[in-house]
Coordinates of C-alpha atoms in Angstrom, one line a residue:
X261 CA 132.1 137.7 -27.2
X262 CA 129.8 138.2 -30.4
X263 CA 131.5 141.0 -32.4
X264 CA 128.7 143.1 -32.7
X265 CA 127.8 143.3 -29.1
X266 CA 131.8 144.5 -28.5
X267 CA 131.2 147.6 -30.4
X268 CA 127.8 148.1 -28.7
X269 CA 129.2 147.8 -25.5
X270 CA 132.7 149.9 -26.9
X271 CA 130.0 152.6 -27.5
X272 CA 128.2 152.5 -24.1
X273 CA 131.8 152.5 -22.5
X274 CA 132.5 155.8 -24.6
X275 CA 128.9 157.3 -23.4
X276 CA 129.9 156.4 -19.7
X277 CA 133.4 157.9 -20.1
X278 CA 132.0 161.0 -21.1
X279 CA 129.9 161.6 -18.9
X280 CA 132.0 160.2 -15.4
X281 CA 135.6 161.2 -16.3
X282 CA 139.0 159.4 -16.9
X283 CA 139.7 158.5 -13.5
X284 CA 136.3 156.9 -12.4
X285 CA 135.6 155.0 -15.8
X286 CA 139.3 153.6 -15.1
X287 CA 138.4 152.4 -11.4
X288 CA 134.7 151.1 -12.3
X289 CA 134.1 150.3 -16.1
X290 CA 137.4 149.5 -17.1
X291 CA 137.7 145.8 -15.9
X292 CA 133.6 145.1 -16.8
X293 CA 132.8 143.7 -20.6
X294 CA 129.1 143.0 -21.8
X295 CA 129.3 139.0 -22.4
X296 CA 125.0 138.3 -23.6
X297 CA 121.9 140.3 -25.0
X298 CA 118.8 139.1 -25.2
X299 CA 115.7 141.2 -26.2
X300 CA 114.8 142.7 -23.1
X301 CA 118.2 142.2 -21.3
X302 CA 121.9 142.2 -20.7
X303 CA 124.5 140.7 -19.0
X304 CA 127.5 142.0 -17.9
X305 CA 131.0 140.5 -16.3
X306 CA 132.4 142.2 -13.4
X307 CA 135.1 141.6 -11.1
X308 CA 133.4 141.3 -8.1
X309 CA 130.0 141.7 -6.2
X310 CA 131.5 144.8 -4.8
X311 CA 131.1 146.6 -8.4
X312 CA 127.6 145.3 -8.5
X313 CA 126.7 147.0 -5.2
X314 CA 128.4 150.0 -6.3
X315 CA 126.7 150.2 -10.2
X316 CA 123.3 149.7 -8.0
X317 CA 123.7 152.1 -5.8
X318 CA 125.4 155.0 -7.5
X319 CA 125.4 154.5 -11.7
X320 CA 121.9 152.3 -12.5
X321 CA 120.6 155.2 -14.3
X322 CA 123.6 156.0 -16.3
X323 CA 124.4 152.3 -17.1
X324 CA 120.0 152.7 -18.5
X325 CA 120.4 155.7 -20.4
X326 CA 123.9 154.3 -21.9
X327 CA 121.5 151.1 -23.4
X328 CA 118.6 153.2 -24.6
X329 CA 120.7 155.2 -26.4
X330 CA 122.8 152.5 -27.7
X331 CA 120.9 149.9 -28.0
X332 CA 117.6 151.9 -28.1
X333 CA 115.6 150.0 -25.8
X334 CA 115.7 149.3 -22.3
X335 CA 117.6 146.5 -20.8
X336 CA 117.0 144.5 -17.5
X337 CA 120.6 144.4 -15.7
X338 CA 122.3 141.2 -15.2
X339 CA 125.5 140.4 -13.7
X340 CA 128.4 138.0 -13.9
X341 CA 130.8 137.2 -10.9
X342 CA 133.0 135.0 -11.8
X343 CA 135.3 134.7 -8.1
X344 CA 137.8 132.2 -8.7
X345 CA 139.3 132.4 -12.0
X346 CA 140.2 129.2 -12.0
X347 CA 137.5 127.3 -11.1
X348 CA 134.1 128.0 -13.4
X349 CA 132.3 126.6 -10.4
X350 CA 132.6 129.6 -8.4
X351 CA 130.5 131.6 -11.0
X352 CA 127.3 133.3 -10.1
X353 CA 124.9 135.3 -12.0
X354 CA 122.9 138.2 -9.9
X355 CA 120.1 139.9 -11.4
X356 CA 119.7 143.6 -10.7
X357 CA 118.9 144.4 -7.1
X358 CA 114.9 144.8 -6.6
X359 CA 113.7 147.2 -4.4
X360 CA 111.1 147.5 -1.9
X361 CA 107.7 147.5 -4.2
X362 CA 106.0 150.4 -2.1
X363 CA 109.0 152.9 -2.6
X364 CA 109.7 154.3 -6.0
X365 CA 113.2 153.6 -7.9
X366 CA 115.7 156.0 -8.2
X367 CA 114.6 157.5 -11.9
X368 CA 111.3 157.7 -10.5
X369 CA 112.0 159.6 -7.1
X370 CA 113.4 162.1 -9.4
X371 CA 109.7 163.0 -9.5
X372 CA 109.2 163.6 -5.9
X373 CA 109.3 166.5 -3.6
X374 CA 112.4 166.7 -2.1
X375 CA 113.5 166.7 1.8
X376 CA 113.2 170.2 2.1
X377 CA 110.4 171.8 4.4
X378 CA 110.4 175.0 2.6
X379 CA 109.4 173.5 -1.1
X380 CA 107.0 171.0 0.3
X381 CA 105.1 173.2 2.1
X382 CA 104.5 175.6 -1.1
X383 CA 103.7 172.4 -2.8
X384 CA 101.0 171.9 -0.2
X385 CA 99.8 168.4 1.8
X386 CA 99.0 166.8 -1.6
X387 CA 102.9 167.1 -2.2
X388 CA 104.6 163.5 -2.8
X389 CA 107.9 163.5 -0.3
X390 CA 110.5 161.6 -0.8
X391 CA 110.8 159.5 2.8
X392 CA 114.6 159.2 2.4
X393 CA 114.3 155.4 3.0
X394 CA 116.5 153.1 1.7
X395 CA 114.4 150.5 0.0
X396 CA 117.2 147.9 0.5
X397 CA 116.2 147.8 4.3
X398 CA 113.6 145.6 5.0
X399 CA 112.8 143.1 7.8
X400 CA 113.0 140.5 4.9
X401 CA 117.0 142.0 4.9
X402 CA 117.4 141.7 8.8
X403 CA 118.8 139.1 10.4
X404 CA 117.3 138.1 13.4
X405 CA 118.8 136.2 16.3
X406 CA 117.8 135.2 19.8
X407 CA 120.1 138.6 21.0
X408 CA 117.8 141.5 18.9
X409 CA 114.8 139.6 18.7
X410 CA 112.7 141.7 21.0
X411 CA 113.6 144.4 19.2
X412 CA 112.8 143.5 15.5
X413 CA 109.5 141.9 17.4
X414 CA 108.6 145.6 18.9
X415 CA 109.5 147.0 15.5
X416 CA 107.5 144.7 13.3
X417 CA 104.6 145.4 15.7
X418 CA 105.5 149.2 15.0
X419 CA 105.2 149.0 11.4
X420 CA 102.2 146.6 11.4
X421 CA 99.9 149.1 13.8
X422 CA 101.6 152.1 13.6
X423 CA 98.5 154.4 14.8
X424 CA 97.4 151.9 17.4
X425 CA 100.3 150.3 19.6
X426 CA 102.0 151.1 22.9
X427 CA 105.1 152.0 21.9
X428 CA 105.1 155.7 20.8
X429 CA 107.3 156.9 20.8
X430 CA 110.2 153.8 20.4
X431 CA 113.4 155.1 21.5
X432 CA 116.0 152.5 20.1
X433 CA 119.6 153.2 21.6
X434 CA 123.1 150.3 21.1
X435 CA 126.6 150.6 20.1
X436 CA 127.6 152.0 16.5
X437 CA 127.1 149.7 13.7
X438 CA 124.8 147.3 14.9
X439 CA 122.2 147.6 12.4
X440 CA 119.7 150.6 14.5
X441 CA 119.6 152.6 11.2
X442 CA 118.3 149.4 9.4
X443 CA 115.8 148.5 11.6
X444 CA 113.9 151.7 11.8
X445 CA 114.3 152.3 8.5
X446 CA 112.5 148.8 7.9
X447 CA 109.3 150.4 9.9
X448 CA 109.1 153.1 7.3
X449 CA 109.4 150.9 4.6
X450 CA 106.7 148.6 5.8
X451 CA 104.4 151.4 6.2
X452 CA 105.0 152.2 3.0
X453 CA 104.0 149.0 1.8
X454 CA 101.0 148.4 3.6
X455 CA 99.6 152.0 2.6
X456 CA 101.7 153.9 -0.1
X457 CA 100.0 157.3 0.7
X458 CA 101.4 157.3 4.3
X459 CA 104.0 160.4 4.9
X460 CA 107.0 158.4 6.2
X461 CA 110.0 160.2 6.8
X462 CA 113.6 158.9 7.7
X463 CA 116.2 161.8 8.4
X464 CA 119.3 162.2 11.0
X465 CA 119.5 164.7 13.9
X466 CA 122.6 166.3 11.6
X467 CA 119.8 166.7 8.7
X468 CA 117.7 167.8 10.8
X469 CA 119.9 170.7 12.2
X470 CA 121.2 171.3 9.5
X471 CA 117.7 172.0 8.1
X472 CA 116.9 174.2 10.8
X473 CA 119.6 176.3 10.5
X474 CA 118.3 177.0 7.0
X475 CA 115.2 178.3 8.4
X476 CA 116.6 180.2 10.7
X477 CA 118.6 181.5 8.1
X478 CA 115.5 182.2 5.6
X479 CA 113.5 183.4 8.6
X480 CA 111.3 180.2 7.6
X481 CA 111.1 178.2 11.2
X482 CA 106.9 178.1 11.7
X483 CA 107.2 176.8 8.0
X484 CA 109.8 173.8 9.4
X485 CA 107.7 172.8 12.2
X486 CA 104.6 172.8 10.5
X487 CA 106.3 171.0 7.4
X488 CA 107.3 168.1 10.4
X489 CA 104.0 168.0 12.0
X490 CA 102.4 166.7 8.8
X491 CA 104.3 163.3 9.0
X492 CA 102.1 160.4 9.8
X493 CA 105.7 158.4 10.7
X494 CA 108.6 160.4 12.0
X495 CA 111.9 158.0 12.3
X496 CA 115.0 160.0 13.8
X497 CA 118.0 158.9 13.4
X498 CA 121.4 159.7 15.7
X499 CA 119.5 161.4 18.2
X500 CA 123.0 161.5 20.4
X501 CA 124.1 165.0 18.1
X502 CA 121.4 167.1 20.2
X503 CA 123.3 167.2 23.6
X504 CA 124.1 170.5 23.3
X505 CA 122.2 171.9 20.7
X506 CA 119.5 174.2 22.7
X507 CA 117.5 175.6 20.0
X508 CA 117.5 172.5 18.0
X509 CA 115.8 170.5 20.8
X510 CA 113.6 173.8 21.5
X511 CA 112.0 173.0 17.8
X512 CA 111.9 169.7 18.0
X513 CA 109.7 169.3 21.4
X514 CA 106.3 171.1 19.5
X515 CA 106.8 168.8 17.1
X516 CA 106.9 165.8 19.3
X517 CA 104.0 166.7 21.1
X518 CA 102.1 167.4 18.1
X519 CA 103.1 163.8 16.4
X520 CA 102.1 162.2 19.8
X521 CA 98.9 164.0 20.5
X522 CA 97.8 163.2 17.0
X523 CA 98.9 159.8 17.0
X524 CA 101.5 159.4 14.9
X525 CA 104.7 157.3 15.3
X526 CA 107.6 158.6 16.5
X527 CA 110.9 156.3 16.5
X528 CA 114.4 157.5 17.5
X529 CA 118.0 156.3 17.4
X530 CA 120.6 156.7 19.8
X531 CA 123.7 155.6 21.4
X532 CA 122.7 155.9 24.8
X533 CA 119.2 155.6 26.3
X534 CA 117.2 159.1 26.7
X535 CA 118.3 159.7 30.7
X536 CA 122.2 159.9 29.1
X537 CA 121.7 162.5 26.7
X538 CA 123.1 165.7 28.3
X539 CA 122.6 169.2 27.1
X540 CA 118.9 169.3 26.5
X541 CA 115.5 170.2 28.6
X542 CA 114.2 167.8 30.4
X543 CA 111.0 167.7 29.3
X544 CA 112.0 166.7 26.2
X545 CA 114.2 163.8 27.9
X546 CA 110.3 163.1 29.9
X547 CA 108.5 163.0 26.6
X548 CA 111.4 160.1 25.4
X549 CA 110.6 157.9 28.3
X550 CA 106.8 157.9 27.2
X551 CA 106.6 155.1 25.0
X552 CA 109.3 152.0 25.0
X553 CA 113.0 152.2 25.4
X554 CA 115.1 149.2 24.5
X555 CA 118.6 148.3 23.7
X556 CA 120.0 146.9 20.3
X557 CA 122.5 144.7 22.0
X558 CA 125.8 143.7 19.5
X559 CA 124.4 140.4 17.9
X560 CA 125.9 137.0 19.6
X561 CA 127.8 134.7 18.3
X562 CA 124.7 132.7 16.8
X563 CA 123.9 135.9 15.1
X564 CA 127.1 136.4 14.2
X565 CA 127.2 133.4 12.4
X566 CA 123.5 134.3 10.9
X567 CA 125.0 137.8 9.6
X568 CA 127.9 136.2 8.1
X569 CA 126.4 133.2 6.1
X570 CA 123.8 136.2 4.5
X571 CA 126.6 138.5 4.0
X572 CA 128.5 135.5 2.2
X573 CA 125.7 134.3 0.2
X574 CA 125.1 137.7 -1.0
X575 CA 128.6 137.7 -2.4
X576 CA 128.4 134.4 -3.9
X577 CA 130.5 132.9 -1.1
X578 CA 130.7 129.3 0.7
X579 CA 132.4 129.8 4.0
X580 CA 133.9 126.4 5.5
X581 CA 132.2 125.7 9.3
X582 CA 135.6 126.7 10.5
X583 CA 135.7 130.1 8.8
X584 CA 132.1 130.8 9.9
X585 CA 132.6 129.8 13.4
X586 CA 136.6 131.8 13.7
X587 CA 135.0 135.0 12.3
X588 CA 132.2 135.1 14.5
X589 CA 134.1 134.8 17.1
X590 CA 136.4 136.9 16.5
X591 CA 135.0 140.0 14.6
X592 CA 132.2 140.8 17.4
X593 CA 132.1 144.7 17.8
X594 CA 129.8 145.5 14.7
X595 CA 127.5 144.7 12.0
X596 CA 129.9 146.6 10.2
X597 CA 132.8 145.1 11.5
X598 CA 131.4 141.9 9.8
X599 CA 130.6 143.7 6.7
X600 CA 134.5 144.6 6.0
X601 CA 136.0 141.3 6.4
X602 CA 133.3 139.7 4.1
X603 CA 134.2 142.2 1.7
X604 CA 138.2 141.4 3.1
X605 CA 138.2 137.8 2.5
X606 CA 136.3 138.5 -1.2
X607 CA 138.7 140.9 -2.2
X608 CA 141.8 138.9 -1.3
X609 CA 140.5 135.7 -2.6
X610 CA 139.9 137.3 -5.8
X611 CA 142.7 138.8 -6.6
X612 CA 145.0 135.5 -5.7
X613 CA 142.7 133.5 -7.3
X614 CA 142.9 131.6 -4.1
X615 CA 139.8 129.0 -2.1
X616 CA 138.5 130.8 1.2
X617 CA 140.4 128.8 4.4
X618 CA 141.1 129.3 7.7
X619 CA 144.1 130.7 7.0
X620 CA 143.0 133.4 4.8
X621 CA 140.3 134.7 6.7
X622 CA 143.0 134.9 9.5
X623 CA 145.1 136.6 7.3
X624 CA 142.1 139.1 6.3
X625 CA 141.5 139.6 9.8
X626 CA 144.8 140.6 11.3
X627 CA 144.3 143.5 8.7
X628 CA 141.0 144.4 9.1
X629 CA 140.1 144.7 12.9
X630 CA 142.1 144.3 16.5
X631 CA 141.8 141.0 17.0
X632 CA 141.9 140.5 20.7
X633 CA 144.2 138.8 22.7
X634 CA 142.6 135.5 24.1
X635 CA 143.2 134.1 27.4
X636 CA 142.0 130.9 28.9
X637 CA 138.5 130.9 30.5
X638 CA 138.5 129.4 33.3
X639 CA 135.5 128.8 36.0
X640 CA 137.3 131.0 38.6
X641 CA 137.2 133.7 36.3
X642 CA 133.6 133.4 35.3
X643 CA 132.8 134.0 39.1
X644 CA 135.0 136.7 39.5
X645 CA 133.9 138.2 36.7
X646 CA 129.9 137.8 37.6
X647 CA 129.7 138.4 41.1
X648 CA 131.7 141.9 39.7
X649 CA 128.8 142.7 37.2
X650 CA 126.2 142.2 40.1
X651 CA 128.1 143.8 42.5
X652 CA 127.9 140.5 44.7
X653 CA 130.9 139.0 47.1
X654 CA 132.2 135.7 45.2
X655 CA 130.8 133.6 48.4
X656 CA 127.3 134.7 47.4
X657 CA 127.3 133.0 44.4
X658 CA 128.3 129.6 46.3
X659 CA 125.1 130.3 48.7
X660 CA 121.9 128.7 49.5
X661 CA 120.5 132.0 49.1
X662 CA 117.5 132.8 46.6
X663 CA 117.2 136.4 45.9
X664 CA 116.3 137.2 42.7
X665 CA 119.6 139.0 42.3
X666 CA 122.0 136.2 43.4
X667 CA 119.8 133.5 41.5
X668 CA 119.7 135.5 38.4
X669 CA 123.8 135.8 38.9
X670 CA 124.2 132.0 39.5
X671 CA 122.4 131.3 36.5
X672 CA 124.3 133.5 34.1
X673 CA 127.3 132.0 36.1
X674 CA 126.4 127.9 35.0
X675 CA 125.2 129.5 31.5
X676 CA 128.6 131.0 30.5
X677 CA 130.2 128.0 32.4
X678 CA 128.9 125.6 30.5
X679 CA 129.5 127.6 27.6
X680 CA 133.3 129.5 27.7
X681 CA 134.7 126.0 29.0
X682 CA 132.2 123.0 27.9
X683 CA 132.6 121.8 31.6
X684 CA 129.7 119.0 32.1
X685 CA 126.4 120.1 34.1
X686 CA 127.8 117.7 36.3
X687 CA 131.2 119.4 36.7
X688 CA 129.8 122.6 37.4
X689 CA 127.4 121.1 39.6
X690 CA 129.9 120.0 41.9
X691 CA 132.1 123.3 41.6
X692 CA 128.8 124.9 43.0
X693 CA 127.8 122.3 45.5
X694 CA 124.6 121.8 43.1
X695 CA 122.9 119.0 41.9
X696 CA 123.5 118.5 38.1
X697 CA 119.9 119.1 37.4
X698 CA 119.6 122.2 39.3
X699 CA 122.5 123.0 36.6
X700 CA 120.4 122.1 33.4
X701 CA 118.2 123.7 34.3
X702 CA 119.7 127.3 34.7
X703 CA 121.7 127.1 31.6
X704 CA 118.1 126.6 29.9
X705 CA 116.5 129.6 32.0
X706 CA 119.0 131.8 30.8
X707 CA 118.5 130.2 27.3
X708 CA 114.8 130.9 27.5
X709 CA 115.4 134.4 28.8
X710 CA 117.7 135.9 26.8
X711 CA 115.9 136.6 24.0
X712 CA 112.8 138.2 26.0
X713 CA 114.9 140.3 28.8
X714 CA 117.2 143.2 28.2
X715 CA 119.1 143.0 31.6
X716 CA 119.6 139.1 31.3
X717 CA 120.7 139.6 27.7
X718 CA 123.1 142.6 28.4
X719 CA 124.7 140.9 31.3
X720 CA 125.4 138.2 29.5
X721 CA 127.2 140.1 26.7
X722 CA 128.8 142.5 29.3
X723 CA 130.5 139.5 31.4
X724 CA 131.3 137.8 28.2
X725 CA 133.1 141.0 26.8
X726 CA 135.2 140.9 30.0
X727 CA 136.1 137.4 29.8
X728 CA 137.5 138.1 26.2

């Protein structure tokens, strides 16, 4: 390293120190050296992707002011990860993260009104307020598979018309960690980018109570509703923390109706649909139901696979076939779930200075989630396992009959046939006293419908999630 940039960077180090503490500059800085300067840049080595995610999220402006005063210019960021010591191939250079155009960068939000009713309302309409998005969540950072694609297709529509569409209000409800908060945020931020001088705002139920309380507090509440009922794009995250809270959901149903009367978008987040929710009016549960419910169901395993090769690239990774296709199967609770052994088999790689197998990710994996314990699939188990979910006898499935009900259910049955045991169309065929095109051809009905139809889709995952 060029002598002259060591003290430079010695200097920053000390400017960092001083203004972080001991203890943090040891976890974060410590390991990270400045290795190139050009003009209008610099580039620095760090152990791992996770300390560029971090620097990003949580010390860009101090690493900016450390170079202007040092250096006395500002630098563009760049960023060494170097992830096998031993092999120079496994080097990658990432440039510093780029946000979303339409929402402002951190040193510039600075500028902004912040999410509190109470000052933005002194400030008056012309106020700028901060939405609270993340700019990092865009559809362009979604992954979309045949299992969520009618929702990212209802949300894109959302974001795309958001004064003149059928779905208002959206009332988005799935498991934890399955990506809800991303996608609504990604509404808001394409608002934002199709016209900057929309009011989008992105806040949790907790926020919001929390905010209330304050105005209850100050004696400020008209203040708070009105402050709300100026949002051209309300997106509410966690709406599951109202059960219970009376006064809460009091407040929030004149600001729904005013929203919706007006036309503007409302878009909730929960982890149950709106008839679930316990502890609030009913008429507030009636106003939920007026626009479009639908379920985030937990991404399949094509998905899955999707998530992971983005989650890998990201890090500089090249996961094997074999690694893709044993996590995916494998680590299929969250979005999250994914996240942490990514981050796992990074981590451990790393610090053995070891290749990504099969082995290792099995090795990550036995530490980072529950792994379940597999049992043979078998067909008999499939139709058990169905006729259960539609609440048929077994015998019906074996029938001539054509209800929509038993049809549906002998279709999923062939589809996860074919699929948990790679029996032939044939084979399954003749388990069903069917002819092996009748076969083909409900494994590619419920192919086709999936994607399009929630109770298809969710029956699919429920009888699979049994099976494992």
């Amino acid at each position: 390293m060029d002598q002259d940039l060591q003290q430079s960077w010695q200097r920053c180090c000390q400017f960092i120190l001083d203004n972080i503490g001991e203890v943090r500059y040891q976890t974060w800085f410590a390991k990270t050296s400045a290795i190139k300067l050009d003009q209008d840049s610099i580039t620095l080595k760090v152990p791992s992707n996770f300390f560029v995610e971090r620097y990003e999220s949580d010390y860009i402006n101090l690493l900016h002011a450390a170079f202007k005063r040092v250096f006395g210019r500002p630098l563009q960021i760049y960023y060494e990860v170097q992830l096998l010591a031993a092999s120079s191939s496994s080097k990658v250079i990432l440039g510093e993260s780029r946000p979303s155009p339409a929402l402002s960068s951190k040193l510039e939000r600075s500028t902004e009104a912040p999410a509190d009713p109470n000052a933005v309302v002194r400030q008056g309409r012309s106020g700028n307020i901060d939405s609270q998005l993340n700019p990092k969540y865009t559809f362009e950072n979604y992954c979309t598979g045949h299992s969520n694609i009618l929702a990212v297709t209802i949300a894109r529509n959302i974001a795309s018309k958001p004064r003149n569409n059928d779905f208002n209000p959206f009332f988005l409800y799935g498991d934890v960690g399955i990506g809800k908060t991303h996608l609504i945020q990604a509404i808001g931020v394409r608002v934002k980018e199709e016209n900057p001088n929309a009011k989008v705002l992105y806040t949790t139920l907790r926020q919001f109570q929390h905010l209330y309380t304050q105005a209850v507090i100050k004696k400020t509440v008209p203040q708070f509703i009105n402050w709300f009922m100026q949002m051209d794009v309300l997106l509410l995250d966690d709406l599951q923390e109202i059960a219970g809270k009376v006064k809460t959901s009091e407040t929030l149903f004149p600001i729904f109706n005013h929203l919706h009367q007006n036309g503007k978008q409302l878009v909730f987040t929960c982890d149950r649909p709106p008839m679930e929710l316990d502890g609030i009016a009913d008429r507030l549960i009636d106003r939920f139901k007026w626009g479009l419910t639908e379920r985030l169901p937990r991404p399949d395993a094509d998905l899955r696979k999707k998530i992971l090769a983005s989650k890998a690239l990201k890090n500089g990774l090249d996961f094997p076939d074999e690694v893709l296709d044993y996590i995916a199967d494998n680590a299929i609770s969250s979005v999250r779930e994914i996240e942490g052994v990514v981050m796992g088999i990074l981590n451990r790689s790393i610090t053995l200075n070891a290749p990504i197998t099969l082995e290792l990710a099995r090795e990550v994996m036995k530490n980072t989630i529950n792994l379940p314990e597999r049992k043979p699939v078998n067909f008999e188990m499939i139709v058990e396992a169905t006729a259960e979910y539609y609440n048929l006898n077994p015998d019906a499935l074996f029938s001539k009959n054509r209800m929509r009900d038993i049809n549906d259910a002998r279709q999923v049955l062939m589809y996860l046939t074919h699929k948990l045991t790679g029996l032939s169309s044939t084979a399954i065929g003749r388990k069903l006293n069917r002819q092996h095109g009748t076969v083909l051809h409900g494994i590619s009905a419920i192919k086709e419908r999936l994607p399009l139809m929630t109770d298809i889709s969710k029956a699919v995952e429920t009888i699979e999630a049994s099976l494992a």
